[in-house]
Amino acid sequence: MSGGSGVAGRSGLRAAFAGLTTRGRSFLAAGAAATFCAYLLGQADLLRVGLLLAALPLVCVLVLHRTRYRVAASRTLAPARVPVGAEARVRLSVENLSRLPTGVLMLQDRVPYVLGPRPRFVLDRVEAGGRREVSYRVRSDLRGCFPLGPLELRLADPFGMCELTCAFGASDTLTAVPRTEPLPPVRMAGETAGFGEGRRRPAALTGEDDVIPRGYRHGDDLRRVHWRSTARHGELMVRREEQRQRTRCTVLLDTREAAHRGTGPESAFEWAVAAAASAATHLLERGFPVRLLTDTGTAVPGLEGATAAPGGTDAGATAGLLLDVLAVVEPSGEPGLSAAYEALRGGEGLLIAFFGELDEEAAEAAARMRRRSTAAVAFVPAGDAWARNSWETRSGARPAALDDRLRMLREAGWTALPVAPGASLAALWRAADGAGGIPSDGLWAGAASAPYAPGDTDGAAAGRGAGHEA
């Protein structure tokens, strides 16, 4: 909620004359013309009419200038963040703070053209200390941040000869975020089994001496007693239980302008943005740490390493931050995916990539990304189907067949799926399961694949982990 207050009357006399309406200026011009003609013709009756016509708008200006109206206004926007295509309600409240009733008031709120026409409301009379409330709805078919305000209040005299405008400086922002699609619940790669107080560590780095015991508590299972520590401390000590360790998930969004065809809400780029939002929010709702990465190599601030309980308020706040960033993301001029590859660290866990069209260099960079994750799923648009402007008009060269790029990614260990216009992400999510990206037991392929070793090929690294279940 935002608002402001101000004095709607008693502005400068020059400003009051500037507020003459078309009717008031017409009366003033007609009165001046009639007075001049009466002087030339010597007609006393015409002179009286001319003086009356000229005096009426002047009197209205003076009365409106001398009237002291103090009017406060506020705006309430609910909700401030809406999906594309959804409506938000804006409520305007006007309160008369003066001791005199107001005349006719006209409210006009400034809104961008994409949200619709400017709403206007006419209030006949507001008594002293009275309040009036009006509301309107806004809707955007495009994502982005749109300012609402400032609110303008126009005070007019009963004859419509003069209008004074009072603008309130407060404004609000409506954020239209990408529309998310509910995804089927599947268990993600790298989610280790086990519960309790500790974290699972690599077997090669642990041993009997690495156990961190704690004192025995009533109800602890005696099978967990650590006898060596018990003998050392002189009291019963038990082993700590292991906790489930959540895999870090990275959602990669390819925003290269040259990699996406078409423009508008139905373009491949907008589909990728909405799909990235759907995947990231789905993972956050399940309690996974999520990082959003773009082809420029920059991650969304505040998301990296963030964790939240499934369905908790922290997950909602983090998802809101992510959606706010995706609401304003724009195509980049990045030539390739090398910056995104450098930003990926080893052991990324689950990597979900929404690519644009891949040329040979970008496909090679994407293939190398697979080495830095335990599981990877890629969605690649079918460029010819998405095209509104031909590839030749932008780059002068047509990319290789989509099948070749998908084959290259799959040989590197990706679960790569083509994306056609209007494709449902939920259907593609299930298709990743059928393609081997999600085995029948619900775990993503490569969940416990062996780490990439120097000298290994992508296929070898993927092969060493293909037969191991998490």
CSV table of C-alpha atoms in Angstrom, one decimal:
chain,number,residue,atom,x,y,z
A,1,MET,CA,0.0,0.0,0.0
A,2,SER,CA,1.2,3.5,-0.8
A,3,GLY,CA,-0.3,6.9,-0.7
A,4,GLY,CA,0.2,10.6,-0.3
A,5,SER,CA,-1.7,13.7,0.7
A,6,GLY,CA,-1.7,17.2,-0.5
A,7,VAL,CA,-3.7,20.4,-0.8
A,8,ALA,CA,-6.1,20.3,-3.7
A,9,GLY,CA,-6.9,24.0,-3.6
A,10,ARG,CA,-5.2,27.3,-3.0
A,11,SER,CA,-2.6,26.9,-5.7
A,12,GLY,CA,-1.1,29.9,-7.5
A,13,LEU,CA,-3.4,32.3,-9.3
A,14,ARG,CA,-1.5,31.7,-12.5
A,15,ALA,CA,-2.0,28.0,-12.1
A,16,ALA,CA,-5.7,28.6,-11.5
A,17,PHE,CA,-6.0,30.5,-14.8
A,18,ALA,CA,-4.1,27.8,-16.6
A,19,GLY,CA,-6.7,25.4,-15.3
A,20,LEU,CA,-9.5,27.0,-17.5
A,21,THR,CA,-11.3,24.3,-19.4
A,22,THR,CA,-12.3,24.5,-23.0
A,23,ARG,CA,-15.7,25.7,-21.9
A,24,GLY,CA,-14.3,28.4,-19.7
A,25,ARG,CA,-12.0,29.6,-22.5
A,26,SER,CA,-14.9,29.7,-24.9
A,27,PHE,CA,-17.0,31.8,-22.5
A,28,LEU,CA,-14.1,34.1,-21.9
A,29,ALA,CA,-13.5,34.6,-25.7
A,30,ALA,CA,-17.2,35.0,-26.4
A,31,GLY,CA,-17.5,37.6,-23.7
A,32,ALA,CA,-14.5,39.6,-25.0
A,33,ALA,CA,-15.8,39.5,-28.5
A,34,ALA,CA,-19.3,40.6,-27.4
A,35,THR,CA,-17.9,43.4,-25.3
A,36,PHE,CA,-15.8,44.6,-28.3
A,37,CYS,CA,-18.7,44.5,-30.7
A,38,ALA,CA,-21.0,46.3,-28.2
A,39,TYR,CA,-18.4,49.1,-27.9
A,40,LEU,CA,-18.2,49.5,-31.7
A,41,LEU,CA,-21.9,49.3,-32.2
A,42,GLY,CA,-22.9,51.2,-29.1
A,43,GLN,CA,-25.3,48.4,-27.9
A,44,ALA,CA,-25.7,48.5,-24.2
A,45,ASP,CA,-27.6,45.2,-24.0
A,46,LEU,CA,-24.8,43.4,-25.9
A,47,LEU,CA,-22.3,44.9,-23.5
A,48,ARG,CA,-24.1,43.5,-20.5
A,49,VAL,CA,-24.2,40.0,-22.2
A,50,GLY,CA,-20.4,40.2,-23.0
A,51,LEU,CA,-19.5,41.2,-19.5
A,52,LEU,CA,-21.6,38.4,-18.1
A,53,LEU,CA,-20.0,35.8,-20.4
A,54,ALA,CA,-16.4,37.1,-19.5
A,55,ALA,CA,-17.1,37.4,-15.8
A,56,LEU,CA,-18.5,33.9,-15.3
A,57,PRO,CA,-15.2,31.9,-15.9
A,58,LEU,CA,-13.2,34.6,-14.0
A,59,VAL,CA,-15.4,34.3,-11.0
A,60,CYS,CA,-15.1,30.5,-11.1
A,61,VAL,CA,-11.3,30.8,-11.2
A,62,LEU,CA,-11.3,33.1,-8.2
A,63,VAL,CA,-13.7,30.9,-6.2
A,64,LEU,CA,-11.8,27.8,-6.9
A,65,HIS,CA,-8.5,29.5,-6.1
A,66,ARG,CA,-9.7,30.7,-2.7
A,67,THR,CA,-11.3,27.4,-1.7
A,68,ARG,CA,-9.1,25.4,0.6
A,69,TYR,CA,-9.5,21.7,0.1
A,70,ARG,CA,-7.1,19.3,1.8
A,71,VAL,CA,-7.5,15.9,0.2
A,72,ALA,CA,-5.5,12.8,1.1
A,73,ALA,CA,-5.3,9.8,-1.3
A,74,SER,CA,-3.9,6.3,-1.0
A,75,ARG,CA,-3.6,3.3,-3.2
A,76,THR,CA,-3.7,-0.4,-2.3
A,77,LEU,CA,-2.5,-3.0,-4.8
A,78,ALA,CA,-3.4,-6.6,-4.2
A,79,PRO,CA,-1.5,-8.7,-5.1
A,80,ALA,CA,1.7,-6.8,-6.1
A,81,ARG,CA,3.0,-9.9,-7.9
A,82,VAL,CA,0.8,-11.7,-10.4
A,83,PRO,CA,1.4,-14.3,-13.1
A,84,VAL,CA,1.1,-13.2,-16.7
A,85,GLY,CA,-2.5,-13.0,-17.7
A,86,ALA,CA,-3.8,-12.8,-14.2
A,87,GLU,CA,-5.6,-9.7,-12.8
A,88,ALA,CA,-4.7,-7.5,-9.8
A,89,ARG,CA,-7.1,-5.2,-8.0
A,90,VAL,CA,-6.1,-1.6,-7.3
A,91,ARG,CA,-8.1,0.2,-4.7
A,92,LEU,CA,-8.0,4.0,-4.4
A,93,SER,CA,-9.1,5.8,-1.3
A,94,VAL,CA,-9.8,9.6,-1.1
A,95,GLU,CA,-10.4,11.4,2.2
A,96,ASN,CA,-11.5,15.0,2.6
A,97,LEU,CA,-9.4,16.5,5.4
A,98,SER,CA,-10.9,20.0,5.3
A,99,ARG,CA,-13.9,21.4,7.0
A,100,LEU,CA,-15.8,22.1,3.8
A,101,PRO,CA,-17.4,19.6,1.5
A,102,THR,CA,-15.7,19.3,-1.9
A,103,GLY,CA,-17.1,19.9,-5.3
A,104,VAL,CA,-16.9,17.5,-8.2
A,105,LEU,CA,-13.7,15.4,-8.0
A,106,MET,CA,-12.2,13.4,-10.8
A,107,LEU,CA,-9.6,10.7,-10.1
A,108,GLN,CA,-7.2,9.5,-12.7
A,109,ASP,CA,-4.5,7.0,-12.1
A,110,ARG,CA,-1.6,6.7,-14.5
A,111,VAL,CA,-1.0,3.2,-15.7
A,112,PRO,CA,1.2,1.9,-18.6
A,113,TYR,CA,-0.6,1.2,-21.9
A,114,VAL,CA,0.1,-2.5,-21.6
A,115,LEU,CA,-2.1,-2.6,-18.5
A,116,GLY,CA,-5.1,-1.0,-20.3
A,117,PRO,CA,-6.7,2.5,-20.5
A,118,ARG,CA,-6.2,5.0,-17.7
A,119,PRO,CA,-9.0,4.5,-15.1
A,120,ARG,CA,-11.1,7.6,-14.4
A,121,PHE,CA,-13.6,8.1,-11.6
A,122,VAL,CA,-16.0,11.0,-10.9
A,123,LEU,CA,-17.0,11.8,-7.3
A,124,ASP,CA,-19.9,14.2,-7.0
A,125,ARG,CA,-19.3,15.4,-3.5
A,126,VAL,CA,-17.2,14.4,-0.5
A,127,GLU,CA,-18.4,15.8,2.9
A,128,ALA,CA,-16.1,17.2,5.5
A,129,GLY,CA,-14.0,14.3,6.9
A,130,GLY,CA,-15.6,11.9,4.5
A,131,ARG,CA,-13.9,9.1,2.6
A,132,ARG,CA,-14.6,7.5,-0.8
A,133,GLU,CA,-13.2,4.3,-2.2
A,134,VAL,CA,-13.1,3.2,-5.8
A,135,SER,CA,-11.3,0.2,-7.4
A,136,TYR,CA,-10.3,-1.1,-10.8
A,137,ARG,CA,-8.5,-4.1,-12.2
A,138,VAL,CA,-5.2,-4.3,-14.2
A,139,ARG,CA,-3.9,-7.2,-16.2
A,140,SER,CA,-0.8,-7.7,-18.3
A,141,ASP,CA,-0.2,-10.3,-21.0
A,142,LEU,CA,3.6,-9.5,-20.9
A,143,ARG,CA,5.9,-10.1,-18.1
A,144,GLY,CA,7.8,-7.2,-16.5
A,145,CYS,CA,7.5,-4.5,-13.8
A,146,PHE,CA,5.0,-1.8,-14.4
A,147,PRO,CA,4.6,1.4,-12.4
A,148,LEU,CA,1.2,2.5,-11.2
A,149,GLY,CA,0.8,6.2,-10.4
A,150,PRO,CA,1.1,8.9,-9.5
A,151,LEU,CA,-2.6,9.5,-8.8
A,152,GLU,CA,-4.1,12.7,-10.2
A,153,LEU,CA,-7.0,14.5,-8.6
A,154,ARG,CA,-8.9,17.1,-10.5
A,155,LEU,CA,-11.1,19.6,-8.7
A,156,ALA,CA,-13.8,21.3,-10.9
A,157,ASP,CA,-16.3,24.1,-10.3
A,158,PRO,CA,-20.0,23.3,-10.7
A,159,PHE,CA,-20.1,25.0,-14.1
A,160,GLY,CA,-17.1,23.1,-15.5
A,161,MET,CA,-15.2,26.4,-16.2
A,162,CYS,CA,-12.0,25.6,-14.4
A,163,GLU,CA,-10.2,22.5,-13.1
A,164,LEU,CA,-7.3,22.3,-10.7
A,165,THR,CA,-5.1,19.2,-10.7
A,166,CYS,CA,-3.3,17.8,-7.6
A,167,ALA,CA,-0.8,15.0,-8.3
A,168,PHE,CA,0.3,12.7,-5.4
A,169,GLY,CA,3.9,11.5,-5.6
A,170,ALA,CA,3.4,8.0,-4.3
A,171,SER,CA,3.4,5.1,-6.7
A,172,ASP,CA,3.3,1.3,-6.7
A,173,THR,CA,4.8,-1.4,-9.0
A,174,LEU,CA,3.0,-4.3,-10.4
A,175,THR,CA,5.2,-7.2,-11.2
A,176,ALA,CA,3.9,-9.6,-13.9
A,177,VAL,CA,5.9,-12.8,-13.4
A,178,PRO,CA,6.1,-15.8,-15.8
A,179,ARG,CA,3.3,-18.2,-15.5
A,180,THR,CA,4.4,-21.4,-13.9
A,181,GLU,CA,3.2,-24.9,-14.7
A,182,PRO,CA,2.8,-27.6,-12.1
A,183,LEU,CA,5.2,-30.5,-12.6
A,184,PRO,CA,4.7,-34.1,-11.6
A,185,PRO,CA,6.6,-35.0,-8.4
A,186,VAL,CA,9.7,-37.0,-9.1
A,187,ARG,CA,12.6,-37.7,-6.8
A,188,MET,CA,15.6,-35.7,-7.9
A,189,ALA,CA,19.1,-37.0,-8.7
A,190,GLY,CA,21.8,-36.9,-6.0
A,191,GLU,CA,19.3,-37.0,-3.1
A,192,THR,CA,21.1,-39.3,-0.7
A,193,ALA,CA,19.2,-41.6,1.6
A,194,GLY,CA,19.4,-41.6,5.3
A,195,PHE,CA,18.0,-39.5,8.1
A,196,GLY,CA,19.2,-38.1,11.4
A,197,GLU,CA,21.7,-35.7,12.8
A,198,GLY,CA,24.8,-36.1,10.6
A,199,ARG,CA,25.6,-35.7,7.0
A,200,ARG,CA,26.8,-38.5,4.8
A,201,ARG,CA,30.4,-38.3,3.8
A,202,PRO,CA,32.3,-40.1,1.0
A,203,ALA,CA,33.1,-43.6,1.9
A,204,ALA,CA,36.7,-43.2,0.8
A,205,LEU,CA,37.2,-40.4,3.3
A,206,THR,CA,35.5,-41.9,6.3
A,207,GLY,CA,36.5,-44.6,8.7
A,208,GLU,CA,36.0,-45.8,12.3
A,209,ASP,CA,38.2,-42.9,13.6
A,210,ASP,CA,36.0,-40.4,11.8
A,211,VAL,CA,32.8,-41.2,13.7
A,212,ILE,CA,31.6,-38.2,15.8
A,213,PRO,CA,29.7,-39.7,18.8
A,214,ARG,CA,27.5,-38.0,21.3
A,215,GLY,CA,26.4,-38.9,24.8
A,216,TYR,CA,23.8,-41.6,25.3
A,217,ARG,CA,20.2,-40.3,25.7
A,218,HIS,CA,17.2,-42.2,27.0
A,219,GLY,CA,15.5,-44.1,24.2
A,220,ASP,CA,18.6,-44.4,22.0
A,221,ASP,CA,19.1,-47.7,20.3
A,222,LEU,CA,21.8,-49.7,22.0
A,223,ARG,CA,22.9,-51.0,18.6
A,224,ARG,CA,24.3,-47.5,18.0
A,225,VAL,CA,26.6,-47.5,21.0
A,226,HIS,CA,30.1,-46.7,19.9
A,227,TRP,CA,32.2,-48.9,22.3
A,228,ARG,CA,35.6,-47.4,21.5
A,229,SER,CA,34.4,-43.9,22.4
A,230,THR,CA,32.6,-45.2,25.4
A,231,ALA,CA,35.8,-46.7,26.7
A,232,ARG,CA,37.7,-43.4,26.0
A,233,HIS,CA,35.1,-41.2,27.7
A,234,GLY,CA,34.0,-43.4,30.5
A,235,GLU,CA,30.3,-43.1,29.6
A,236,LEU,CA,28.0,-44.5,27.0
A,237,MET,CA,28.5,-42.8,23.6
A,238,VAL,CA,26.4,-43.4,20.5
A,239,ARG,CA,26.9,-42.8,16.8
A,240,ARG,CA,25.1,-39.8,15.3
A,241,GLU,CA,22.5,-40.7,12.7
A,242,GLU,CA,23.0,-39.6,9.2
A,243,GLN,CA,20.8,-37.0,7.6
A,244,ARG,CA,19.4,-36.7,4.1
A,245,GLN,CA,21.7,-34.4,2.1
A,246,ARG,CA,20.0,-32.3,-0.5
A,247,THR,CA,21.6,-32.0,-3.8
A,248,ARG,CA,22.3,-28.5,-5.1
A,249,CYS,CA,20.2,-27.8,-8.2
A,250,THR,CA,21.2,-25.4,-10.9
A,251,VAL,CA,18.7,-24.1,-13.5
A,252,LEU,CA,20.5,-22.8,-16.5
A,253,LEU,CA,18.6,-20.4,-18.8
A,254,ASP,CA,20.1,-19.6,-22.2
A,255,THR,CA,19.2,-16.0,-22.9
A,256,ARG,CA,21.4,-15.5,-26.0
A,257,GLU,CA,19.4,-13.4,-28.5
A,258,ALA,CA,20.9,-15.2,-31.5
A,259,ALA,CA,19.8,-18.6,-30.1
A,260,HIS,CA,16.0,-17.9,-30.0
A,261,ARG,CA,13.7,-17.3,-32.9
A,262,GLY,CA,10.6,-15.2,-33.0
A,263,THR,CA,9.3,-12.5,-30.6
A,264,GLY,CA,6.3,-12.0,-28.4
A,265,PRO,CA,4.6,-14.1,-25.7
A,266,GLU,CA,4.6,-17.2,-27.9
A,267,SER,CA,8.3,-17.1,-28.8
A,268,ALA,CA,10.8,-19.8,-27.8
A,269,PHE,CA,12.6,-17.3,-25.5
A,270,GLU,CA,9.4,-16.7,-23.5
A,271,TRP,CA,8.7,-20.4,-23.3
A,272,ALA,CA,12.2,-21.0,-21.9
A,273,VAL,CA,11.7,-18.3,-19.3
A,274,ALA,CA,8.4,-19.7,-18.1
A,275,ALA,CA,9.8,-23.2,-18.1
A,276,ALA,CA,12.8,-22.2,-16.0
A,277,ALA,CA,10.5,-20.5,-13.6
A,278,SER,CA,8.3,-23.7,-13.4
A,279,ALA,CA,11.3,-26.0,-12.8
A,280,ALA,CA,13.0,-23.8,-10.2
A,281,THR,CA,9.8,-23.2,-8.2
A,282,HIS,CA,9.0,-26.9,-8.3
A,283,LEU,CA,12.4,-27.7,-6.9
A,284,LEU,CA,12.2,-25.0,-4.3
A,285,GLU,CA,8.8,-26.3,-3.1
A,286,ARG,CA,10.5,-29.7,-2.5
A,287,GLY,CA,13.1,-28.1,-0.4
A,288,PHE,CA,16.1,-28.2,-2.8
A,289,PRO,CA,18.8,-25.5,-2.8
A,290,VAL,CA,18.4,-23.8,-6.2
A,291,ARG,CA,20.6,-21.6,-8.2
A,292,LEU,CA,19.5,-19.8,-11.3
A,293,LEU,CA,22.3,-19.3,-13.8
A,294,THR,CA,22.2,-17.6,-17.2
A,295,ASP,CA,24.5,-17.8,-20.2
A,296,THR,CA,26.3,-14.6,-19.0
A,297,GLY,CA,27.7,-16.6,-16.1
A,298,THR,CA,25.8,-14.6,-13.4
A,299,ALA,CA,23.6,-16.2,-10.8
A,300,VAL,CA,20.5,-14.8,-9.2
A,301,PRO,CA,21.5,-13.0,-6.0
A,302,GLY,CA,20.2,-14.6,-2.9
A,303,LEU,CA,19.4,-18.0,-4.4
A,304,GLU,CA,22.7,-19.6,-4.4
A,305,GLY,CA,22.9,-22.1,-1.5
A,306,ALA,CA,19.5,-21.1,-0.2
A,307,THR,CA,17.6,-24.0,1.4
A,308,ALA,CA,14.1,-24.2,2.6
A,309,ALA,CA,11.8,-26.8,4.1
A,310,PRO,CA,9.3,-28.2,1.5
A,311,GLY,CA,6.3,-26.0,1.3
A,312,GLY,CA,7.7,-23.6,3.9
A,313,THR,CA,7.6,-19.8,3.9
A,314,ASP,CA,11.3,-19.6,3.1
A,315,ALA,CA,10.7,-21.5,-0.1
A,316,GLY,CA,7.9,-19.1,-1.1
A,317,ALA,CA,10.1,-16.1,-0.4
A,318,THR,CA,13.0,-17.5,-2.5
A,319,ALA,CA,10.6,-18.5,-5.3
A,320,GLY,CA,9.3,-14.9,-5.2
A,321,LEU,CA,12.8,-13.5,-5.6
A,322,LEU,CA,13.4,-15.9,-8.5
A,323,LEU,CA,10.2,-14.9,-10.2
A,324,ASP,CA,11.0,-11.2,-9.8
A,325,VAL,CA,14.3,-11.7,-11.6
A,326,LEU,CA,12.7,-13.8,-14.4
A,327,ALA,CA,10.0,-11.1,-14.8
A,328,VAL,CA,12.6,-8.7,-16.2
A,329,VAL,CA,15.2,-10.9,-17.8
A,330,GLU,CA,16.0,-9.9,-21.4
A,331,PRO,CA,17.9,-11.5,-24.2
A,332,SER,CA,21.6,-11.1,-24.0
A,333,GLY,CA,24.3,-10.5,-26.6
A,334,GLU,CA,26.5,-13.2,-25.3
A,335,PRO,CA,28.1,-15.1,-28.3
A,336,GLY,CA,28.3,-18.5,-26.6
A,337,LEU,CA,28.0,-20.6,-23.4
A,338,SER,CA,31.6,-20.4,-22.2
A,339,ALA,CA,30.8,-17.9,-19.4
A,340,ALA,CA,28.1,-20.3,-18.1
A,341,TYR,CA,30.5,-23.2,-18.3
A,342,GLU,CA,33.1,-21.3,-16.2
A,343,ALA,CA,30.4,-20.4,-13.6
A,344,LEU,CA,29.6,-24.1,-13.1
A,345,ARG,CA,31.5,-25.7,-10.2
A,346,GLY,CA,32.3,-29.3,-9.8
A,347,GLY,CA,29.7,-31.5,-8.2
A,348,GLU,CA,26.7,-29.3,-9.2
A,349,GLY,CA,24.3,-32.1,-8.6
A,350,LEU,CA,21.3,-31.7,-10.7
A,351,LEU,CA,21.6,-29.5,-13.8
A,352,ILE,CA,18.5,-28.5,-15.7
A,353,ALA,CA,19.2,-26.4,-18.8
A,354,PHE,CA,16.8,-24.6,-21.1
A,355,PHE,CA,18.9,-23.9,-24.2
A,356,GLY,CA,18.3,-22.0,-27.3
A,357,GLU,CA,19.4,-23.2,-30.7
A,358,LEU,CA,22.9,-24.7,-30.4
A,359,ASP,CA,25.6,-24.2,-33.0
A,360,GLU,CA,28.7,-26.4,-32.9
A,361,GLU,CA,30.7,-24.3,-30.4
A,362,ALA,CA,27.7,-23.9,-28.1
A,363,ALA,CA,27.0,-27.6,-28.3
A,364,GLU,CA,30.6,-28.5,-27.3
A,365,ALA,CA,30.4,-26.1,-24.4
A,366,ALA,CA,27.1,-27.7,-23.3
A,367,ALA,CA,28.6,-31.1,-23.5
A,368,ARG,CA,31.5,-30.1,-21.3
A,369,MET,CA,29.0,-28.8,-18.7
A,370,ARG,CA,27.8,-32.4,-18.1
A,371,ARG,CA,31.2,-33.2,-16.5
A,372,ARG,CA,30.5,-30.8,-13.7
A,373,SER,CA,27.1,-32.3,-12.6
A,374,THR,CA,25.9,-35.7,-11.5
A,375,ALA,CA,22.7,-35.5,-13.6
A,376,ALA,CA,21.7,-33.2,-16.4
A,377,VAL,CA,18.6,-32.6,-18.4
A,378,ALA,CA,18.5,-30.3,-21.4
A,379,PHE,CA,15.5,-28.9,-23.3
A,380,VAL,CA,16.4,-27.7,-26.8
A,381,PRO,CA,13.9,-25.8,-29.1
A,382,ALA,CA,13.2,-27.1,-32.6
A,383,GLY,CA,14.3,-24.0,-34.3
A,384,ASP,CA,12.4,-24.5,-37.6
A,385,ALA,CA,9.1,-24.9,-35.8
A,386,TRP,CA,9.6,-21.8,-33.7
A,387,ALA,CA,10.8,-19.6,-36.5
A,388,ARG,CA,9.0,-16.4,-37.3
A,389,ASN,CA,12.1,-14.8,-38.8
A,390,SER,CA,14.5,-17.1,-40.7
A,391,TRP,CA,17.9,-17.9,-39.1
A,392,GLU,CA,19.7,-16.7,-42.3
A,393,THR,CA,18.3,-13.1,-41.8
A,394,ARG,CA,20.1,-12.9,-38.4
A,395,SER,CA,23.3,-14.9,-38.6
A,396,GLY,CA,23.8,-15.6,-42.2
A,397,ALA,CA,24.3,-19.3,-41.5
A,398,ARG,CA,21.8,-22.1,-40.7
A,399,PRO,CA,22.7,-24.4,-37.8
A,400,ALA,CA,23.2,-28.1,-38.2
A,401,ALA,CA,20.2,-30.5,-37.8
A,402,LEU,CA,18.6,-30.6,-34.4
A,403,ASP,CA,19.1,-34.4,-34.2
A,404,ASP,CA,22.9,-33.9,-34.5
A,405,ARG,CA,22.9,-31.6,-31.5
A,406,LEU,CA,20.7,-33.8,-29.4
A,407,ARG,CA,22.9,-36.8,-30.3
A,408,MET,CA,26.0,-34.8,-29.2
A,409,LEU,CA,24.4,-34.0,-25.8
A,410,ARG,CA,23.2,-37.5,-25.2
A,411,GLU,CA,26.6,-38.9,-25.9
A,412,ALA,CA,28.0,-36.6,-23.3
A,413,GLY,CA,25.5,-37.9,-20.7
A,414,TRP,CA,22.7,-35.4,-21.0
A,415,THR,CA,19.0,-36.4,-21.1
A,416,ALA,CA,18.2,-34.1,-24.1
A,417,LEU,CA,14.7,-33.5,-25.3
A,418,PRO,CA,13.5,-31.4,-28.3
A,419,VAL,CA,10.9,-28.7,-27.6
A,420,ALA,CA,8.1,-27.9,-30.1
A,421,PRO,CA,5.9,-24.7,-30.0
A,422,GLY,CA,3.3,-25.0,-27.4
A,423,ALA,CA,4.9,-27.9,-25.7
A,424,SER,CA,3.9,-28.7,-22.1
A,425,LEU,CA,6.7,-28.8,-19.7
A,426,ALA,CA,4.9,-31.3,-17.5
A,427,ALA,CA,4.7,-33.7,-20.5
A,428,LEU,CA,8.4,-33.1,-21.2
A,429,TRP,CA,9.2,-33.7,-17.5
A,430,ARG,CA,7.5,-37.1,-17.8
A,431,ALA,CA,9.3,-37.7,-21.1
A,432,ALA,CA,12.6,-37.3,-19.3
A,433,ASP,CA,11.6,-40.2,-17.2
A,434,GLY,CA,10.7,-42.3,-20.2
A,435,ALA,CA,14.0,-41.4,-21.9
A,436,GLY,CA,16.0,-42.6,-19.0
A,437,GLY,CA,16.5,-39.3,-17.2
A,438,ILE,CA,14.3,-40.6,-14.4
A,439,PRO,CA,14.6,-44.4,-13.8
A,440,SER,CA,11.5,-46.3,-12.8
A,441,ASP,CA,12.4,-46.1,-9.1
A,442,GLY,CA,12.0,-42.3,-9.2
A,443,LEU,CA,15.7,-41.3,-9.1
A,444,TRP,CA,17.3,-39.2,-11.8
A,445,ALA,CA,19.9,-41.0,-13.9
A,446,GLY,CA,23.4,-40.3,-12.8
A,447,ALA,CA,22.4,-39.5,-9.2
A,448,ALA,CA,25.4,-41.3,-7.8
A,449,SER,CA,27.6,-41.4,-10.8
A,450,ALA,CA,31.3,-41.3,-10.1
A,451,PRO,CA,33.0,-37.9,-10.2
A,452,TYR,CA,34.6,-36.9,-13.5
A,453,ALA,CA,38.3,-37.8,-13.5
A,454,PRO,CA,40.9,-36.0,-15.6
A,455,GLY,CA,41.3,-37.8,-18.9
A,456,ASP,CA,37.8,-39.3,-18.9
A,457,THR,CA,35.6,-38.7,-21.8
A,458,ASP,CA,32.0,-37.5,-21.2
A,459,GLY,CA,30.7,-40.8,-22.3
A,460,ALA,CA,33.0,-42.7,-20.0
A,461,ALA,CA,32.0,-40.5,-17.0
A,462,ALA,CA,28.4,-41.1,-17.8
A,463,GLY,CA,28.9,-44.8,-18.3
A,464,ARG,CA,30.6,-45.2,-14.9
A,465,GLY,CA,27.5,-43.8,-13.2
A,466,ALA,CA,24.8,-45.2,-15.4
A,467,GLY,CA,24.6,-48.5,-13.5
A,468,HIS,CA,24.8,-47.2,-10.0
A,469,GLU,CA,21.7,-46.3,-8.1
A,470,ALA,CA,21.6,-43.5,-5.5
